[in-house]
XYZ file of C-alpha atoms in Angstrom:
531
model
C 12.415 19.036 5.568
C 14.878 19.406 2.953
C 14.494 18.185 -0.774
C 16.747 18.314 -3.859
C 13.697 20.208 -5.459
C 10.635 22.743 -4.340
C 7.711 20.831 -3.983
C 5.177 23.374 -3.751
C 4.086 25.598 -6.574
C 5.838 28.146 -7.043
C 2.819 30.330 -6.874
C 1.409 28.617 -3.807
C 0.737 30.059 -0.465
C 0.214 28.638 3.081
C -3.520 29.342 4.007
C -5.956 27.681 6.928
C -7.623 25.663 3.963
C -3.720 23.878 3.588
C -3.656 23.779 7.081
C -6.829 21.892 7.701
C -5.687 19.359 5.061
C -1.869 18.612 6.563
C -3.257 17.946 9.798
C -5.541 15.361 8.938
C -2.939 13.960 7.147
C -0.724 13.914 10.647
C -3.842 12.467 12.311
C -4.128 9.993 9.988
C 0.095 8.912 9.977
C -0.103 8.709 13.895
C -3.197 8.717 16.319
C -4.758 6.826 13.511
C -2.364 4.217 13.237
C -2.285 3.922 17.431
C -6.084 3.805 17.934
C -8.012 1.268 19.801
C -10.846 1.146 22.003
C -10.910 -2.842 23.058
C -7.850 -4.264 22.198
C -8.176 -6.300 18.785
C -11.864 -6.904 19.529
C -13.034 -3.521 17.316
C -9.402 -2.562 15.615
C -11.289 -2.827 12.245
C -14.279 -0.812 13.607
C -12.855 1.730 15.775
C -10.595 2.975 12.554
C -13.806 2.806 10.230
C -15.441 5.139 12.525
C -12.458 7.243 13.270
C -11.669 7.864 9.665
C -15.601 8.523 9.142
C -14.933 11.110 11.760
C -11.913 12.458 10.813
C -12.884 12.494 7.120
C -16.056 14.231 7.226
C -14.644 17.072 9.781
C -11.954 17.251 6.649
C -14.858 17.710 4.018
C -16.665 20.234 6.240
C -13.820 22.496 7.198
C -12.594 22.976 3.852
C -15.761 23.814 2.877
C -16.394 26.001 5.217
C -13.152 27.565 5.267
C -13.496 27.825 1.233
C -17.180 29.770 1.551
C -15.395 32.267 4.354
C -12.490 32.950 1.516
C -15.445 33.027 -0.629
C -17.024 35.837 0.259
C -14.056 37.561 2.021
C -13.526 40.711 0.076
C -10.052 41.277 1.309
C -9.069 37.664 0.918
C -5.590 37.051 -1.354
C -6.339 36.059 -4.818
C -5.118 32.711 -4.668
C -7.145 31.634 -1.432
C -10.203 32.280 -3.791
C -10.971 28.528 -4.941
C -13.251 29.999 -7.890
C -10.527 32.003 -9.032
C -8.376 29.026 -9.930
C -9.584 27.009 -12.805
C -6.502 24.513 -12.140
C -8.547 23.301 -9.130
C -12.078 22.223 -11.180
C -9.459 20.583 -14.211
C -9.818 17.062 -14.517
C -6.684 14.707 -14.820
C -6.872 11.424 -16.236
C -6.876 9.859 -12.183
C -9.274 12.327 -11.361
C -12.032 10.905 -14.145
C -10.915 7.472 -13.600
C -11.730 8.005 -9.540
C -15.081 9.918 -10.568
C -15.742 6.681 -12.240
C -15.020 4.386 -9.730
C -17.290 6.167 -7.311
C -19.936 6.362 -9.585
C -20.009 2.716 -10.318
C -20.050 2.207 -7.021
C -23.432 4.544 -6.842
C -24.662 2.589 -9.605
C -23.495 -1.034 -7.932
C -25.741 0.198 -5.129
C -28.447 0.626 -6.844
C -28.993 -2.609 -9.160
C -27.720 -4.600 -6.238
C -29.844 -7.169 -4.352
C -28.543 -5.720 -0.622
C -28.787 -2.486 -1.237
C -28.181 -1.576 2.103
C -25.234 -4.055 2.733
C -23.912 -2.525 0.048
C -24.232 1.049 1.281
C -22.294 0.297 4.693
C -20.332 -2.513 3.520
C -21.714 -4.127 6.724
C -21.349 -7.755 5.371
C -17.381 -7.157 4.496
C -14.656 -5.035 5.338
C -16.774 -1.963 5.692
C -16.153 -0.978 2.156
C -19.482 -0.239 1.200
C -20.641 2.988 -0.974
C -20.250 5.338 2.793
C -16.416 4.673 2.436
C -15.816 4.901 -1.084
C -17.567 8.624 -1.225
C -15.414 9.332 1.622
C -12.007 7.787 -0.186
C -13.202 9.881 -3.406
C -13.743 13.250 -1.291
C -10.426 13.068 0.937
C -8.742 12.175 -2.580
C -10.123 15.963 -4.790
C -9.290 17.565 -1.231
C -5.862 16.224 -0.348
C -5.005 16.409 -4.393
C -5.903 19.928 -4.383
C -5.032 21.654 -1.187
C -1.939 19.369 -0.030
C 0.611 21.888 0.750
C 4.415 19.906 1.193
C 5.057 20.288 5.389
C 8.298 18.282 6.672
C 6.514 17.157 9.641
C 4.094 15.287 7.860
C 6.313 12.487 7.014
C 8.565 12.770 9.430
C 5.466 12.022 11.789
C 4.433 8.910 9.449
C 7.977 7.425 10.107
C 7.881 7.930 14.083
C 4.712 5.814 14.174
C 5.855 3.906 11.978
C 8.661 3.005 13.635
C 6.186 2.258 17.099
C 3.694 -0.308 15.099
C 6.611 -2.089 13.764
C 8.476 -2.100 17.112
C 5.352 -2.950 18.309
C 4.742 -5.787 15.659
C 8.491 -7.362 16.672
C 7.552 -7.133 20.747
C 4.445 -9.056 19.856
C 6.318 -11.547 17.404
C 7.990 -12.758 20.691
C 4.883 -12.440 23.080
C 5.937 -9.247 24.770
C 2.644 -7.271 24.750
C 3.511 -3.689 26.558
C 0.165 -2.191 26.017
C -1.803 -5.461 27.341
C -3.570 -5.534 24.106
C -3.097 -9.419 23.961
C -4.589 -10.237 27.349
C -7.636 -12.710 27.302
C -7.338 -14.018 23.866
C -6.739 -17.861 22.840
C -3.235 -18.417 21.466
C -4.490 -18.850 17.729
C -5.844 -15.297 18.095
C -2.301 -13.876 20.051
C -0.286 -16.104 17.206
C -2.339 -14.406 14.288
C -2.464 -10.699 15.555
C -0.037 -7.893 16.032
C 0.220 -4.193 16.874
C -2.482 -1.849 16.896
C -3.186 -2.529 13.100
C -4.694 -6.452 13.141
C -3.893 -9.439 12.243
C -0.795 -11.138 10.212
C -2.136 -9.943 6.579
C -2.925 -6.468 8.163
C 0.224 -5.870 9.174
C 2.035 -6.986 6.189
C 0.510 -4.651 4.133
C 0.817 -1.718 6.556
C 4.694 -2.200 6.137
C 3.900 -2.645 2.352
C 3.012 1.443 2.883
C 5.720 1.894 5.524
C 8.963 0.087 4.141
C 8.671 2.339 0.531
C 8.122 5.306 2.216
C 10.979 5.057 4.479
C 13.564 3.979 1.769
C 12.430 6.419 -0.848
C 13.040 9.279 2.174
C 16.625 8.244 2.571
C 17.673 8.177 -1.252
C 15.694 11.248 -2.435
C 16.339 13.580 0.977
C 19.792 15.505 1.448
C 18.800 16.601 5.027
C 21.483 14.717 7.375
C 18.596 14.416 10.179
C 15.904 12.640 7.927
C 18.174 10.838 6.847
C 18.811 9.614 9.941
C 15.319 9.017 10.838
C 14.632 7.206 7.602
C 17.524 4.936 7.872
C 15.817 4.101 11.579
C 12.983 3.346 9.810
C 14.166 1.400 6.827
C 15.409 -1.642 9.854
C 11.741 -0.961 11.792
C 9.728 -1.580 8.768
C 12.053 -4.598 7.293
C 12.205 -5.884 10.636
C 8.164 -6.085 11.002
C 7.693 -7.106 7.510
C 9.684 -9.938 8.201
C 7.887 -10.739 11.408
C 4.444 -10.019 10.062
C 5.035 -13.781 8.373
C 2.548 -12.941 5.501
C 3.995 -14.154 1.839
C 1.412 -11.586 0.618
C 3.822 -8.536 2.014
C 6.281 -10.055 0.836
C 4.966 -9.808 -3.196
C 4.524 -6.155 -2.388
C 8.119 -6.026 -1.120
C 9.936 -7.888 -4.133
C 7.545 -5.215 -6.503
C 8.676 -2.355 -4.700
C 12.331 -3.469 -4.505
C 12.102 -4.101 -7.972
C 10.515 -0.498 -9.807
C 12.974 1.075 -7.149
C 15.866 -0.455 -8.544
C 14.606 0.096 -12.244
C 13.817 4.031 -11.095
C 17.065 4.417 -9.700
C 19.418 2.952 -11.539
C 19.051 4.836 -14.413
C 20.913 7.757 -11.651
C 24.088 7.169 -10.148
C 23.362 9.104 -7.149
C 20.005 7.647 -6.702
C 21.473 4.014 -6.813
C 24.064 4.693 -4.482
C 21.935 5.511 -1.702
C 19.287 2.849 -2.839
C 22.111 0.300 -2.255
C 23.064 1.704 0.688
C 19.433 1.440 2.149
C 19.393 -2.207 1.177
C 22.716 -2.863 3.264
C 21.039 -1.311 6.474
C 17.947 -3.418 5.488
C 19.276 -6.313 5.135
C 21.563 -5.416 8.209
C 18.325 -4.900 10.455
C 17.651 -9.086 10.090
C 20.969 -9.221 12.287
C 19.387 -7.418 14.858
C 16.488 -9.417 14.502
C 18.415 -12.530 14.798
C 19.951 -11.480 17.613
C 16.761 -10.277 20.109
C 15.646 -14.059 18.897
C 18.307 -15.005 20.562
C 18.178 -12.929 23.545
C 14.610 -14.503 23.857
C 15.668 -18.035 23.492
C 13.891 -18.068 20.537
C 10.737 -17.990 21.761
C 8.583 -16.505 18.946
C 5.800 -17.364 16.926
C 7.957 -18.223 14.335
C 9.024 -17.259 10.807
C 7.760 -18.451 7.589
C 9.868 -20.125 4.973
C 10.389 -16.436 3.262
C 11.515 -14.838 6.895
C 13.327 -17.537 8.350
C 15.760 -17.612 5.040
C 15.812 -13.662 5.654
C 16.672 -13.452 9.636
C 18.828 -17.335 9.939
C 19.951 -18.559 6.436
C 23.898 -17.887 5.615
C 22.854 -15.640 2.244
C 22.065 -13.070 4.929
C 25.367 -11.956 5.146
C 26.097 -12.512 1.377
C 23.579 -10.156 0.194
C 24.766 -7.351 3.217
C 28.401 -8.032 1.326
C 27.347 -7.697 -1.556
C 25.299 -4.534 -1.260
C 27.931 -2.645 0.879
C 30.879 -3.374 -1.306
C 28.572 -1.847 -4.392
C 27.367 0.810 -2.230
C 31.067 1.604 -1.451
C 32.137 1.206 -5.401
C 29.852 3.566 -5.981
C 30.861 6.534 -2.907
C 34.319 5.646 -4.469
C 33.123 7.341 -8.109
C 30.652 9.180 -7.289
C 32.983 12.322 -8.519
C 34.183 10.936 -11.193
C 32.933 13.148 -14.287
C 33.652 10.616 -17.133
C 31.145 7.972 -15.221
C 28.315 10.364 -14.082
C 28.349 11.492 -18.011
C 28.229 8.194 -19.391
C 26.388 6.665 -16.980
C 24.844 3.329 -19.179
C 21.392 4.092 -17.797
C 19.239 2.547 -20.842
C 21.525 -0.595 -20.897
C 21.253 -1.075 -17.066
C 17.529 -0.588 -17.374
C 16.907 -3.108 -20.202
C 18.944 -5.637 -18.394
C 16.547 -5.094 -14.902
C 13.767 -5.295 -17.290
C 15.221 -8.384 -18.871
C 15.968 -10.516 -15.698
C 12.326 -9.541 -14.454
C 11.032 -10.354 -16.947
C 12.729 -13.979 -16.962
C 11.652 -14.420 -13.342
C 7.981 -13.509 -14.054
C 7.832 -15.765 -17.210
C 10.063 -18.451 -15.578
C 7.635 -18.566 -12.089
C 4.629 -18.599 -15.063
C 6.420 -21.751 -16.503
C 6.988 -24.025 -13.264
C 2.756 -23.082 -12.392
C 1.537 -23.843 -15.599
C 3.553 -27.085 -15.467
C 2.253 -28.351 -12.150
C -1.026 -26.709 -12.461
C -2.026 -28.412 -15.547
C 1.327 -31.105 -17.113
C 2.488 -32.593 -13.854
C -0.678 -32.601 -10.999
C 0.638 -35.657 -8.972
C 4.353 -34.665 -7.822
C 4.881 -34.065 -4.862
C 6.654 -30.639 -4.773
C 6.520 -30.042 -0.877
C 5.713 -26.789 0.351
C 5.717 -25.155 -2.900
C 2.528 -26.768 -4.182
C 0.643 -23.604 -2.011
C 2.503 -21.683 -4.565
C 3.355 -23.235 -7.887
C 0.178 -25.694 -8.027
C -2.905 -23.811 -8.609
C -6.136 -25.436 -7.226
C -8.266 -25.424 -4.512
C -5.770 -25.875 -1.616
C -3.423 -22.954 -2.901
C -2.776 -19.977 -1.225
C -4.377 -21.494 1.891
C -6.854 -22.430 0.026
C -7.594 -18.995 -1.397
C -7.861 -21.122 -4.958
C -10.995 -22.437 -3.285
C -12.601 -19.076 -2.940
C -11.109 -17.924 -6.393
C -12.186 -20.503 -8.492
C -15.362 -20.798 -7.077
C -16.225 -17.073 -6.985
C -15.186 -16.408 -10.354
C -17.888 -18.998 -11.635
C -20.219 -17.267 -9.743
C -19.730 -13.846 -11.405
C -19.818 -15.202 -14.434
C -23.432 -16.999 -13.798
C -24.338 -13.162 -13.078
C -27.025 -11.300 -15.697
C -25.623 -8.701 -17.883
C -26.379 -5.760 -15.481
C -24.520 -7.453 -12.515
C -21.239 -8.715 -14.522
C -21.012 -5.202 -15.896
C -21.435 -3.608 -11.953
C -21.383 -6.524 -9.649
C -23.431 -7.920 -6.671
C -23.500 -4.400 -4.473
C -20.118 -3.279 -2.562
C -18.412 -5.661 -0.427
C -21.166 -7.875 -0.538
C -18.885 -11.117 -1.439
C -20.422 -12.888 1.485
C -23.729 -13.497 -0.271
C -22.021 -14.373 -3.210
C -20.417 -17.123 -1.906
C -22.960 -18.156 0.797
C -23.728 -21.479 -1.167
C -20.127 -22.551 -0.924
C -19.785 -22.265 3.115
C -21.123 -25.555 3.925
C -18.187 -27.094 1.308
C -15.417 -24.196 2.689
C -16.180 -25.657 6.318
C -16.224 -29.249 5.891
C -12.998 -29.241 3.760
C -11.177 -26.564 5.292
C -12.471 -25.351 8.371
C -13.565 -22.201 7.892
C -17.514 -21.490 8.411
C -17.541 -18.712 5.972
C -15.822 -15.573 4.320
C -16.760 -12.350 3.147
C -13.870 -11.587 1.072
C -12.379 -13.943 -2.024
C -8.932 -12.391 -0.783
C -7.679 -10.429 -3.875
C -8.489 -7.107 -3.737
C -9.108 -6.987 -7.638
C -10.909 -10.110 -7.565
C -13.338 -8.806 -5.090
C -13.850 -5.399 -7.016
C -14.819 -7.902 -10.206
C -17.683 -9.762 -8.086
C -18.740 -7.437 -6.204
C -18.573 -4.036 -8.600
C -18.270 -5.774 -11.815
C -16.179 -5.109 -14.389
C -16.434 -1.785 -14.735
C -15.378 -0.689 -11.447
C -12.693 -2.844 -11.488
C -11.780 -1.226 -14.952
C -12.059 2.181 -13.485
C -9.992 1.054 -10.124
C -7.430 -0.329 -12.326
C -7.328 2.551 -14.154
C -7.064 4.927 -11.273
C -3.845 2.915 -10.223
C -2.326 3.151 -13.810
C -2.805 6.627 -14.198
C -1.697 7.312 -10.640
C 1.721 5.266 -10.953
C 2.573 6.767 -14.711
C 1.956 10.494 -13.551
C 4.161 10.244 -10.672
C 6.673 8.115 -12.611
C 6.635 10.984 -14.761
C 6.606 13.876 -12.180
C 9.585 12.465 -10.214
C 11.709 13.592 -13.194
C 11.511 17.715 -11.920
C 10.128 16.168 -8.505
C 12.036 13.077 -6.603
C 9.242 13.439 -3.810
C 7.332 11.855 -6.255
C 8.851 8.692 -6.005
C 8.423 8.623 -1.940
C 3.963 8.867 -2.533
C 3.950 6.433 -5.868
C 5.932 3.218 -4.158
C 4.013 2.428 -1.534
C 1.678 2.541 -3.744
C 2.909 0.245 -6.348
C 3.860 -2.258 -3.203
C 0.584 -2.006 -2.000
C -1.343 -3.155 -5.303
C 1.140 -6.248 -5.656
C 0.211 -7.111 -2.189
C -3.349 -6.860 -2.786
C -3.071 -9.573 -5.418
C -3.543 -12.031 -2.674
C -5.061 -9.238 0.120
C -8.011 -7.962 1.088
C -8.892 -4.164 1.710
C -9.933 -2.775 5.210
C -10.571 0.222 6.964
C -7.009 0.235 8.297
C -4.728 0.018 5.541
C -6.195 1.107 2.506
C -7.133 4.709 3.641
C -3.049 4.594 3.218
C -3.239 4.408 -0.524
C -5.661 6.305 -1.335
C -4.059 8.843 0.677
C -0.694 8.331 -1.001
C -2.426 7.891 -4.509
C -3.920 11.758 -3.779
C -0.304 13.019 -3.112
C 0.994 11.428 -6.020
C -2.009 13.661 -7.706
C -0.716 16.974 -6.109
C 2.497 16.925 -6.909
C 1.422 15.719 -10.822
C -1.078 18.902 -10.788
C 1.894 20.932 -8.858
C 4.293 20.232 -12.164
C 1.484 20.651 -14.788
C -0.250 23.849 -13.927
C -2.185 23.302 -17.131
C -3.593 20.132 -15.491
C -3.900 18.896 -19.512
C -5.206 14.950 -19.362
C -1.930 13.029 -19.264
């Protein structure tokens, strides 16, 4: 694979220990993402234990492979891991991860289940097992990643299957029989080999940036191609995932991607051209609905204005005639010179900013000024209380007192890993009588859940390993565009997670992506100084 600029260190060679690491990163963008054993029955279990597996043959065969260098006489130099201080130098992400996973250790210890919160057995399996395991694959990958076109090429393929499979499943075509024998709220919530609505949504919150950031920042005519394929699968599975949490991570990531490349003329004119054959895709969409009759499950608000409403066609206008514009002048000297890139950028900032403060307005107002109008549909969004975000205020509200009636010792590491289902256990006899639900053992936000259950310190230090990880690679992607296709999924993924939960299936994906981000940040700053 092809890109505008090296992306391995100059100094770098291909050696087994590289070769060990790229494979389990092939494993993990396709059999991975393709695995089950019972249909949707164990989808969360059977990729727990096949990333346990996969993961600790990682950890052993590097270290293995590392020894044999080791003590190789005739081994090159560079194979030598002892020989090269640059691995053993700390970054700012790697201290901030360090400190996660010792929190975690810590969490463990001064929690009341320990053992729940070992396995995460009580959750989403993200117990103190998992998080050693994130924190080893993330100094291995960050370390001994070596750049390999196949990789991501491989990651878009499958890609491209889950979401086709996601879209077959959207109208109840199920060509693997993974749907057979379940009731119709289970077919209507579940998709694909990945799980249910949420899952999915923030699978193609990893999938959609990786695919568009391919086709802006890759010259190769074939890639591009293949990422242009994948730019309609992932929109197109987004859209029928019908989960307004994916679609928070897609507004983020369409947002730093416009802010990123508009400040290059090149780099906007292919992001607007990827946005005409995303928006594009919907037609096709719209059309198989039709060819079905359609018979779907049906689109949300968000996705049915996406695939049916007129604007459709507005915004493909509108992007192809500046995407054309742009082709039109993309030689012209004068322009490319004086390119306006800080005025463009302030104005992006600007209108976000507006947006953000002007959504901030309307919930304030009918959160706290006007509670009685009725606003329609929008009161899951713009009225915060216990019915919002189907009903995740409930679980919010709620939990948050909860962690604050904590002692000292558990506000500062929280109630043991995952363990959110004790937390909360007083609440379920409430959560069932008003809303139907027996129980829950997530408050469903990601950073919320790291605050209960690991306190505020390892939500500090998880916060603080996405910071870092998002300015370094902002920063890299200056010498190294590849940078920018391993830091948006990440930054869609952590809007998503504002209303999501972390599993087993999805978030081995960022953690992944945040270690790549890593290598190619260590790969541009040989010193590895802490920035």
């Amino acid at each position: 694979m092809q890109n505008q600029i090296p992306t391995n260190s100059p100094k770098s060679t291909y050696n087994m220990r590289n070769s060990v690491v790229n494979y389990y990163l092939l494993i993990m963008f396709t059999f991975f993402e393709l695995f089950l054993t019972n249909q949707y029955a164990r989808a969360r279990t059977d990729k727990f234990i096949l990333y346990i597996v996969l993961t600790c043959l990682l950890i052993v065969g590097v270290i293995a492979i590392s020894t044999a260098y080791a003590l190789d006489k005739n081994a090159p130099p560079e194979n030598r891991v002892v020989e090269h201080k640059s691995v053993f130098a700390l970054s700012v992400t790697d201290i901030a991860f360090l400190s996660f996973f010792f929190c975690a250790v810590i969490t463990t210890l001064v929690s009341d289940y320990k053992l729940e919160s070992l396995l995460g057995s009580v959750g989403r399996d993200n117990g103190l097992v998992l998080l050693f395991l994130y924190t080893a694959m993330y100094f291995i990958v960050s370390r001994f990643y070596y750049f390999k076109g196949y990789i991501l090429a491989g990651f878009v393929v499958f890609g491209c299957i889950i979401s086709g499979l996601a879209i077959l499943h959207f109208f109840y075509i199920d060509p693997l029989g993974i749907m057979a024998g379940y009731s119709d709220s289970v077919v209507n919530d579940f998709g694909t080999t990945i799980g249910n609505k949420n899952t999915i949504a923030s699978y193609m919150c990893i999938f959609l940036p990786v695919t568009m950031m391919l086709f802006i920042v890759q010259n190769n005519r074939y890639i591009q191609i293949l990422s242009a394929v994948g730019i309609a699968f992932a929109y197109c599975g987004l859209l029928v995932a019908g989960s307004n949490s994916g679609y928070i991570g897609f507004f983020a990531m369409l947002f730093f991607m416009l802010l990123v490349c508009i400040r290059k003329p090149h780099l906007l004119r292919k992001f607007m051209f990827a946005l005409t054959i995303m928006f594009s895709s919907a037609l096709l969409l719209r059309l198989f609905s039709f060819i079905m009759d359609d018979k779907s499950k049906g689109f949300e608000p968000i996705g049915e204005a996406l695939v049916y409403n007129s604007l459709v066609f507005v915004l493909i206008a509108v992007c192809g005639v500046i995407t054309a514009v742009l082709y039109l002048i993309r030689n012209n000297d004068k322009i490319n010179t004086h390119w306006p890139k800080n005025i463009l950028s302030t104005i992006i900032i600007a209108i976000g900013a507006v947006a953000v403060l002007t959504f901030a307005y309307f919930m304030y107002k009918y959160t706290f000024v006007d509670k009685t109008s009725d606003i329609g549909a929008l009161s899951q969004i713009l009225r915060f209380d216990d019915r919002w975000g189907t009903h995740r205020g409930f679980m919010w509200i709620n939990g948050v007192k909860d962690f604050f009636d904590f002692d000292f010792i558990h506000i500062l590491f929280g109630s043991g890993c995952d363990t959110f289902y004790h937390v909360f256990e007083p609440h379920f006899a409430e959560l069932s009588e008003r809303f139907h639900n027996s129980s829950t053992d997530c408050i469903h936000s990601e950073y919320l859940n790291y605050l209960v259950t690991q306190g505020i310190l390892g939500l500090v230090s998880y916060l603080s390993i996405i910071v870092s990880t998002i300015y370094r690679a902002l920063k890299t992607s200056r010498s190294n565009t590849l940078a920018l296709v391993f830091v948006m999924p990440v930054i869609a993924y952590c809007a998503q997670a504002v209303v999501n939960i972390y599993t087993p299936i999805v978030t081995p994906f960022l953690f992944i992506f945040v270690a790549l981000c890593e290598c190619l940040s260590r790969q541009s700053n040989p010193a590895n100084k802490l920035s």
